[in-house]
Amino acid sequence: MNILSDIFLRQTMTPKTYWTFVIILITTCRSFADDDNHEMEEFLKREHSLSKPYQGVGSSSSSHWELMGDAMVTTEQVRLTTDMQSKQGAVWSRIPCHLRDWELQVHFKIHGQGKKNLNGDGLAIWYTKERMQKGPVFGNQDLFTGLGVFVDTYPNEEKHLERIFPFVLAMVGNGSISYDHERDGRPTELGGCNAMVRNLNHDTFIFIRYVRRRLTIMIDIDGQHEWRDCLDIPGVRLPQGYYFGASAVTGDLSDNHDVVSLKLYQLTVLRSETEEKEEEDEITLPSVDNMDLLKSKAHYLSQTYTSLALLYSNNSYS
């Protein structure tokens, strides 16, 4: 944090809020530093990746990816929904992923004719036990088992003034936790960030990394080829052998929801003997350590990031 940023934050925050933000920022930086101290190599896993010219997409048993609902393949993208009402579509991998550490880079596009807050509903990226199941959670089933990362473009809850939409959030389900659509997933979210991704003329990306039971999500939406932090959560336990997928849904409001590519990388991470021992137990059910503490922290971070975004937006137009 440079001097100008420090002065700006001091002027726009109470002392208590300022120092809490600084502590969280330092903790986050240390977390990424810890990751950098571990040697890591990545390898593209083509059998788990989706990219042009989409030859691996189809209904035959030999294809690696399968379409569902209203999804269609074009020369430029897999279109999950068109900009029409009451559509839902998905694309799912046929091959379960047995990687211990991985990184998924998602190139996507959301665009349509609707004006702000007159569009919907959003797009989801999945790593779940179930696949090809239609439902109310961005076109996928509720009570899912695994990880869902949502790009929510429409605010359902009336009291949403502290949150700017579109909003990216993550949730881990164990098969018995319901996504609260009316409250935009807040009761079960791990955290998230605002992401102004609609109707942009440049590429937009989401980066999802799962390493040493730590979930990190970043976004690149400004056309600057720079990743911006969205959430970083330790103690996330995801079993191996689940499926990757993407889904989207429209209701009374609509958008085109496109996936340009899903690229999965295997990460080779060097672990100490202590780390190996800590992770030797097989994970059979998704869970998150210290969920109550994380939810309170996620709520505070969400409010802080949104307040900063509002301040930046107001200063941009002043």
Tab-separated table of C-alpha atoms in Angstrom:
chain	number	residue	atom	x	y	z
A	1	MET	CA	0.000	0.000	0.000
A	2	ASN	CA	1.633	3.266	-1.145
A	3	ILE	CA	1.522	6.618	0.658
A	4	LEU	CA	-1.309	8.085	-1.442
A	5	SER	CA	-3.464	4.982	-0.901
A	6	ASP	CA	-2.733	5.131	2.828
A	7	ILE	CA	-3.797	8.783	3.057
A	8	PHE	CA	-6.942	8.082	1.036
A	9	LEU	CA	-7.950	5.165	3.262
A	10	ARG	CA	-7.291	7.133	6.475
A	11	GLN	CA	-9.531	9.943	5.243
A	12	THR	CA	-12.401	7.688	4.212
A	13	MET	CA	-12.407	5.139	7.067
A	14	THR	CA	-12.809	5.273	10.807
A	15	PRO	CA	-9.572	4.446	12.724
A	16	LYS	CA	-10.965	1.067	13.809
A	17	THR	CA	-11.993	0.146	10.251
A	18	TYR	CA	-8.671	1.365	8.852
A	19	TRP	CA	-6.494	-0.726	11.172
A	20	THR	CA	-8.693	-3.791	10.742
A	21	PHE	CA	-8.312	-3.440	6.970
A	22	VAL	CA	-4.515	-3.096	7.299
A	23	ILE	CA	-4.289	-6.250	9.442
A	24	ILE	CA	-6.362	-8.232	6.931
A	25	LEU	CA	-4.240	-6.897	4.068
A	26	ILE	CA	-0.999	-7.932	5.798
A	27	THR	CA	-2.403	-11.393	6.566
A	28	THR	CA	-3.447	-11.858	2.943
A	29	CYS	CA	-0.019	-10.790	1.660
A	30	ARG	CA	1.665	-13.244	4.008
A	31	SER	CA	-0.624	-15.991	2.764
A	32	PHE	CA	0.428	-15.387	-0.837
A	33	ALA	CA	4.072	-15.138	0.265
A	34	ASP	CA	3.753	-18.555	1.866
A	35	ASP	CA	2.488	-19.905	-1.449
A	36	ASP	CA	5.431	-18.352	-3.274
A	37	ASN	CA	7.857	-20.062	-0.920
A	38	HIS	CA	6.679	-23.460	-2.160
A	39	GLU	CA	8.042	-24.506	-5.522
A	40	MET	CA	5.205	-25.109	-7.942
A	41	GLU	CA	4.950	-26.344	-11.513
A	42	GLU	CA	1.842	-26.452	-13.668
A	43	PHE	CA	0.832	-28.736	-16.513
A	44	LEU	CA	-2.177	-28.276	-18.781
A	45	LYS	CA	-4.527	-31.256	-18.565
A	46	ARG	CA	-6.145	-31.362	-21.992
A	47	GLU	CA	-8.601	-34.120	-21.095
A	48	HIS	CA	-10.107	-31.806	-18.463
A	49	SER	CA	-9.920	-28.613	-20.567
A	50	LEU	CA	-12.387	-27.020	-22.960
A	51	SER	CA	-11.186	-24.716	-25.739
A	52	LYS	CA	-11.588	-23.881	-29.419
A	53	PRO	CA	-12.421	-25.510	-31.784
A	54	TYR	CA	-14.441	-27.527	-29.207
A	55	GLN	CA	-13.871	-30.869	-30.903
A	56	GLY	CA	-14.209	-32.649	-27.551
A	57	VAL	CA	-17.805	-31.466	-27.025
A	58	GLY	CA	-20.656	-33.734	-28.022
A	59	SER	CA	-23.093	-36.477	-27.158
A	60	SER	CA	-20.898	-39.406	-28.161
A	61	SER	CA	-19.274	-41.496	-25.441
A	62	SER	CA	-15.832	-40.604	-26.802
A	63	SER	CA	-16.286	-36.862	-26.199
A	64	HIS	CA	-14.773	-35.294	-23.092
A	65	TRP	CA	-17.529	-32.690	-22.573
A	66	GLU	CA	-21.298	-32.938	-22.741
A	67	LEU	CA	-23.931	-30.241	-23.288
A	68	MET	CA	-27.199	-29.967	-21.359
A	69	GLY	CA	-30.393	-27.952	-21.786
A	70	ASP	CA	-30.224	-24.909	-24.060
A	71	ALA	CA	-26.411	-24.868	-24.341
A	72	MET	CA	-24.946	-24.809	-27.846
A	73	VAL	CA	-21.516	-24.760	-29.459
A	74	THR	CA	-20.523	-21.992	-31.878
A	75	THR	CA	-17.187	-21.286	-33.521
A	76	GLU	CA	-16.312	-18.714	-30.853
A	77	GLN	CA	-17.765	-20.063	-27.598
A	78	VAL	CA	-19.992	-22.512	-25.813
A	79	ARG	CA	-23.175	-20.480	-25.294
A	80	LEU	CA	-24.899	-21.678	-22.128
A	81	THR	CA	-27.926	-19.421	-22.627
A	82	THR	CA	-29.031	-16.963	-25.253
A	83	ASP	CA	-30.371	-13.522	-24.355
A	84	MET	CA	-33.908	-14.858	-23.987
A	85	GLN	CA	-36.202	-15.528	-21.036
A	86	SER	CA	-36.452	-18.854	-19.190
A	87	LYS	CA	-33.328	-20.528	-20.607
A	88	GLN	CA	-30.846	-22.767	-18.834
A	89	GLY	CA	-27.867	-24.652	-20.126
A	90	ALA	CA	-24.658	-26.305	-19.019
A	91	VAL	CA	-21.503	-28.027	-20.188
A	92	TRP	CA	-20.008	-30.823	-18.086
A	93	SER	CA	-16.837	-32.843	-18.189
A	94	ARG	CA	-17.343	-36.579	-18.596
A	95	ILE	CA	-14.042	-37.377	-16.878
A	96	PRO	CA	-13.702	-37.141	-13.083
A	97	CYS	CA	-10.703	-35.161	-11.856
A	98	HIS	CA	-8.342	-36.994	-9.503
A	99	LEU	CA	-5.789	-34.203	-9.134
A	100	ARG	CA	-4.652	-33.263	-5.649
A	101	ASP	CA	-3.733	-29.669	-6.493
A	102	TRP	CA	-5.146	-27.839	-9.463
A	103	GLU	CA	-5.833	-24.496	-11.092
A	104	LEU	CA	-8.747	-23.654	-13.369
A	105	GLN	CA	-8.662	-20.624	-15.666
A	106	VAL	CA	-12.086	-19.661	-16.995
A	107	HIS	CA	-12.487	-17.353	-19.993
A	108	PHE	CA	-16.105	-16.198	-20.095
A	109	LYS	CA	-18.371	-13.473	-21.438
A	110	ILE	CA	-21.717	-12.135	-20.204
A	111	HIS	CA	-23.559	-9.701	-22.471
A	112	GLY	CA	-27.049	-8.715	-23.545
A	113	GLN	CA	-29.540	-6.006	-24.407
A	114	GLY	CA	-30.806	-5.425	-20.878
A	115	LYS	CA	-29.827	-2.299	-18.982
A	116	LYS	CA	-28.210	-2.415	-15.535
A	117	ASN	CA	-30.233	-4.507	-13.050
A	118	LEU	CA	-32.543	-5.516	-15.906
A	119	ASN	CA	-30.510	-8.563	-16.827
A	120	GLY	CA	-29.921	-11.981	-15.330
A	121	ASP	CA	-29.350	-14.286	-13.808
A	122	GLY	CA	-25.719	-15.338	-13.930
A	123	LEU	CA	-23.165	-18.055	-14.513
A	124	ALA	CA	-21.635	-20.761	-12.302
A	125	ILE	CA	-18.439	-22.807	-12.378
A	126	TRP	CA	-18.642	-26.208	-10.687
A	127	TYR	CA	-16.441	-28.906	-9.195
A	128	THR	CA	-18.988	-31.380	-7.879
A	129	LYS	CA	-19.784	-35.021	-7.290
A	130	GLU	CA	-22.955	-34.698	-9.376
A	131	ARG	CA	-23.128	-33.727	-13.049
A	132	MET	CA	-25.788	-33.062	-15.693
A	133	GLN	CA	-28.509	-32.250	-13.154
A	134	LYS	CA	-30.865	-29.368	-13.940
A	135	GLY	CA	-31.965	-27.193	-11.052
A	136	PRO	CA	-32.503	-23.726	-9.559
A	137	VAL	CA	-28.889	-22.827	-8.727
A	138	PHE	CA	-27.752	-21.065	-11.895
A	139	GLY	CA	-29.140	-23.959	-13.897
A	140	ASN	CA	-27.706	-26.698	-11.670
A	141	GLN	CA	-29.249	-28.715	-8.849
A	142	ASP	CA	-29.565	-27.438	-5.304
A	143	LEU	CA	-28.053	-29.450	-2.413
A	144	PHE	CA	-24.960	-30.085	-4.520
A	145	THR	CA	-21.820	-31.793	-3.222
A	146	GLY	CA	-18.626	-29.864	-3.939
A	147	LEU	CA	-17.594	-26.360	-4.966
A	148	GLY	CA	-19.650	-23.719	-6.739
A	149	VAL	CA	-18.250	-20.375	-7.913
A	150	PHE	CA	-21.027	-18.010	-8.981
A	151	VAL	CA	-21.019	-14.881	-11.128
A	152	ASP	CA	-24.312	-13.431	-9.891
A	153	THR	CA	-25.511	-10.603	-12.120
A	154	TYR	CA	-28.871	-9.821	-10.527
A	155	PRO	CA	-29.613	-8.774	-6.913
A	156	ASN	CA	-32.623	-10.689	-5.584
A	157	GLU	CA	-32.488	-9.345	-2.046
A	158	GLU	CA	-33.979	-5.873	-1.665
A	159	LYS	CA	-31.451	-4.704	0.926
A	160	HIS	CA	-28.399	-4.981	-1.306
A	161	LEU	CA	-27.084	-1.419	-1.091
A	162	GLU	CA	-23.775	-2.527	0.460
A	163	ARG	CA	-23.104	-4.947	-2.392
A	164	ILE	CA	-22.451	-4.041	-6.013
A	165	PHE	CA	-23.607	-6.460	-8.701
A	166	PRO	CA	-22.398	-8.403	-10.633
A	167	PHE	CA	-20.828	-10.233	-7.693
A	168	VAL	CA	-18.523	-13.283	-7.627
A	169	LEU	CA	-18.915	-15.630	-4.655
A	170	ALA	CA	-17.998	-19.187	-3.684
A	171	MET	CA	-19.832	-21.899	-1.756
A	172	VAL	CA	-18.931	-25.410	-0.628
A	173	GLY	CA	-21.848	-27.838	-0.355
A	174	ASN	CA	-21.997	-31.262	1.288
A	175	GLY	CA	-25.253	-32.489	-0.241
A	176	SER	CA	-27.468	-31.081	2.503
A	177	ILE	CA	-26.801	-27.318	2.323
A	178	SER	CA	-29.249	-25.292	0.260
A	179	TYR	CA	-28.301	-22.226	-1.771
A	180	ASP	CA	-30.489	-19.304	-0.651
A	181	HIS	CA	-31.522	-17.753	-3.948
A	182	GLU	CA	-33.645	-15.020	-2.369
A	183	ARG	CA	-30.670	-13.789	-0.320
A	184	ASP	CA	-28.161	-14.138	-3.166
A	185	GLY	CA	-26.331	-16.984	-1.418
A	186	ARG	CA	-25.126	-14.883	1.509
A	187	PRO	CA	-25.860	-17.369	4.339
A	188	THR	CA	-23.495	-19.979	2.844
A	189	GLU	CA	-20.906	-17.945	0.953
A	190	LEU	CA	-17.192	-18.225	1.757
A	191	GLY	CA	-16.540	-14.734	0.473
A	192	GLY	CA	-16.477	-12.852	-2.787
A	193	CYS	CA	-15.979	-9.600	-4.655
A	194	ASN	CA	-17.811	-7.305	-7.024
A	195	ALA	CA	-16.949	-7.789	-10.697
A	196	MET	CA	-18.325	-5.499	-13.393
A	197	VAL	CA	-18.253	-8.072	-16.191
A	198	ARG	CA	-21.271	-7.294	-18.403
A	199	ASN	CA	-21.050	-5.946	-21.938
A	200	LEU	CA	-17.292	-5.427	-21.962
A	201	ASN	CA	-15.225	-5.146	-25.145
A	202	HIS	CA	-12.283	-7.047	-23.669
A	203	ASP	CA	-11.771	-10.558	-22.323
A	204	THR	CA	-12.843	-11.517	-18.800
A	205	PHE	CA	-11.386	-14.336	-16.708
A	206	ILE	CA	-11.815	-16.125	-13.389
A	207	PHE	CA	-8.906	-17.967	-11.795
A	208	ILE	CA	-9.685	-20.758	-9.299
A	209	ARG	CA	-6.778	-22.418	-7.497
A	210	TYR	CA	-6.962	-25.298	-5.013
A	211	VAL	CA	-3.609	-26.020	-3.355
A	212	ARG	CA	-2.865	-27.584	0.039
A	213	ARG	CA	-6.551	-27.345	0.972
A	214	ARG	CA	-6.556	-23.626	0.250
A	215	LEU	CA	-9.047	-22.073	-2.162
A	216	THR	CA	-7.969	-18.910	-3.988
A	217	ILE	CA	-10.097	-17.020	-6.499
A	218	MET	CA	-8.915	-14.082	-8.589
A	219	ILE	CA	-10.436	-12.164	-11.478
A	220	ASP	CA	-9.072	-10.409	-14.554
A	221	ILE	CA	-11.857	-8.174	-15.864
A	222	ASP	CA	-10.240	-4.801	-16.579
A	223	GLY	CA	-8.490	-5.636	-19.834
A	224	GLN	CA	-5.084	-5.061	-18.220
A	225	HIS	CA	-4.014	-8.736	-18.013
A	226	GLU	CA	-3.709	-8.411	-14.245
A	227	TRP	CA	-5.258	-10.678	-11.632
A	228	ARG	CA	-7.233	-9.041	-8.827
A	229	ASP	CA	-7.806	-10.816	-5.510
A	230	CYS	CA	-11.354	-12.002	-4.841
A	231	LEU	CA	-11.083	-14.508	-1.993
A	232	ASP	CA	-8.464	-16.668	-0.287
A	233	ILE	CA	-9.754	-19.316	2.133
A	234	PRO	CA	-7.668	-21.933	4.000
A	235	GLY	CA	-9.051	-25.193	5.339
A	236	VAL	CA	-11.206	-26.058	2.312
A	237	ARG	CA	-11.551	-29.822	1.972
A	238	LEU	CA	-12.555	-31.051	-1.484
A	239	PRO	CA	-12.514	-34.758	-2.388
A	240	GLN	CA	-10.852	-35.998	-5.540
A	241	GLY	CA	-12.844	-37.607	-8.335
A	242	TYR	CA	-15.422	-34.835	-8.876
A	243	TYR	CA	-16.481	-33.246	-12.188
A	244	PHE	CA	-15.900	-29.769	-13.613
A	245	GLY	CA	-18.734	-27.951	-15.312
A	246	ALA	CA	-20.322	-24.599	-16.075
A	247	SER	CA	-23.982	-23.604	-16.107
A	248	ALA	CA	-26.183	-20.536	-16.512
A	249	VAL	CA	-29.830	-19.577	-16.283
A	250	THR	CA	-32.184	-16.779	-17.286
A	251	GLY	CA	-35.635	-15.993	-15.871
A	252	ASP	CA	-37.824	-12.993	-16.561
A	253	LEU	CA	-34.557	-11.172	-17.263
A	254	SER	CA	-31.857	-12.525	-19.557
A	255	ASP	CA	-28.311	-12.370	-20.937
A	256	ASN	CA	-26.014	-14.303	-23.204
A	257	HIS	CA	-23.797	-16.444	-20.955
A	258	ASP	CA	-20.738	-17.705	-22.840
A	259	VAL	CA	-17.789	-19.896	-21.905
A	260	VAL	CA	-14.839	-19.352	-24.246
A	261	SER	CA	-12.510	-21.784	-22.474
A	262	LEU	CA	-11.978	-23.814	-19.323
A	263	LYS	CA	-8.309	-24.685	-18.881
A	264	LEU	CA	-7.312	-26.993	-16.052
A	265	TYR	CA	-3.710	-27.173	-14.863
A	266	GLN	CA	-2.206	-29.822	-12.641
A	267	LEU	CA	-0.026	-28.201	-9.985
A	268	THR	CA	2.986	-30.049	-8.674
A	269	VAL	CA	3.641	-28.735	-5.172
A	270	LEU	CA	6.541	-29.652	-2.918
A	271	ARG	CA	5.324	-30.452	0.595
A	272	SER	CA	7.183	-30.793	3.856
A	273	GLU	CA	6.865	-34.004	5.880
A	274	THR	CA	4.568	-32.169	8.279
A	275	GLU	CA	2.276	-31.062	5.439
A	276	GLU	CA	2.199	-34.559	3.992
A	277	LYS	CA	1.204	-35.974	7.354
A	278	GLU	CA	-1.510	-33.361	7.848
A	279	GLU	CA	-3.053	-34.196	4.463
A	280	GLU	CA	-2.672	-37.973	4.475
A	281	ASP	CA	-6.287	-38.595	5.541
A	282	GLU	CA	-8.609	-39.089	2.575
A	283	ILE	CA	-11.336	-36.454	2.177
A	284	THR	CA	-14.722	-38.080	1.590
A	285	LEU	CA	-17.092	-35.132	2.068
A	286	PRO	CA	-16.569	-31.450	1.198
A	287	SER	CA	-16.202	-29.141	4.188
A	288	VAL	CA	-14.611	-25.890	5.342
A	289	ASP	CA	-12.702	-25.498	8.615
A	290	ASN	CA	-13.920	-22.764	10.999
A	291	MET	CA	-16.883	-21.897	8.770
A	292	ASP	CA	-18.550	-19.528	11.268
A	293	LEU	CA	-15.367	-17.482	11.669
A	294	LEU	CA	-14.844	-17.371	7.923
A	295	LYS	CA	-18.407	-16.187	7.297
A	296	SER	CA	-17.999	-13.225	9.644
A	297	LYS	CA	-14.648	-12.348	8.063
A	298	ALA	CA	-16.084	-12.775	4.565
A	299	HIS	CA	-18.971	-10.445	5.415
A	300	TYR	CA	-16.580	-7.770	6.669
A	301	LEU	CA	-14.257	-8.111	3.660
A	302	SER	CA	-17.208	-7.961	1.289
A	303	GLN	CA	-18.399	-4.721	2.871
A	304	THR	CA	-14.867	-3.275	2.829
A	305	TYR	CA	-14.234	-4.125	-0.835
A	306	THR	CA	-17.652	-2.756	-1.799
A	307	SER	CA	-17.059	0.487	0.142
A	308	LEU	CA	-13.724	0.956	-1.607
A	309	ALA	CA	-15.337	0.254	-4.978
A	310	LEU	CA	-18.040	2.835	-4.271
A	311	LEU	CA	-15.448	5.406	-3.214
A	312	TYR	CA	-13.431	4.734	-6.353
A	313	SER	CA	-16.535	4.989	-8.502
A	314	ASN	CA	-17.644	8.265	-6.900
A	315	ASN	CA	-14.168	9.787	-7.259
A	316	SER	CA	-14.041	8.723	-10.900
A	317	TYR	CA	-17.132	10.774	-11.675
A	318	SER	CA	-16.326	13.758	-9.462
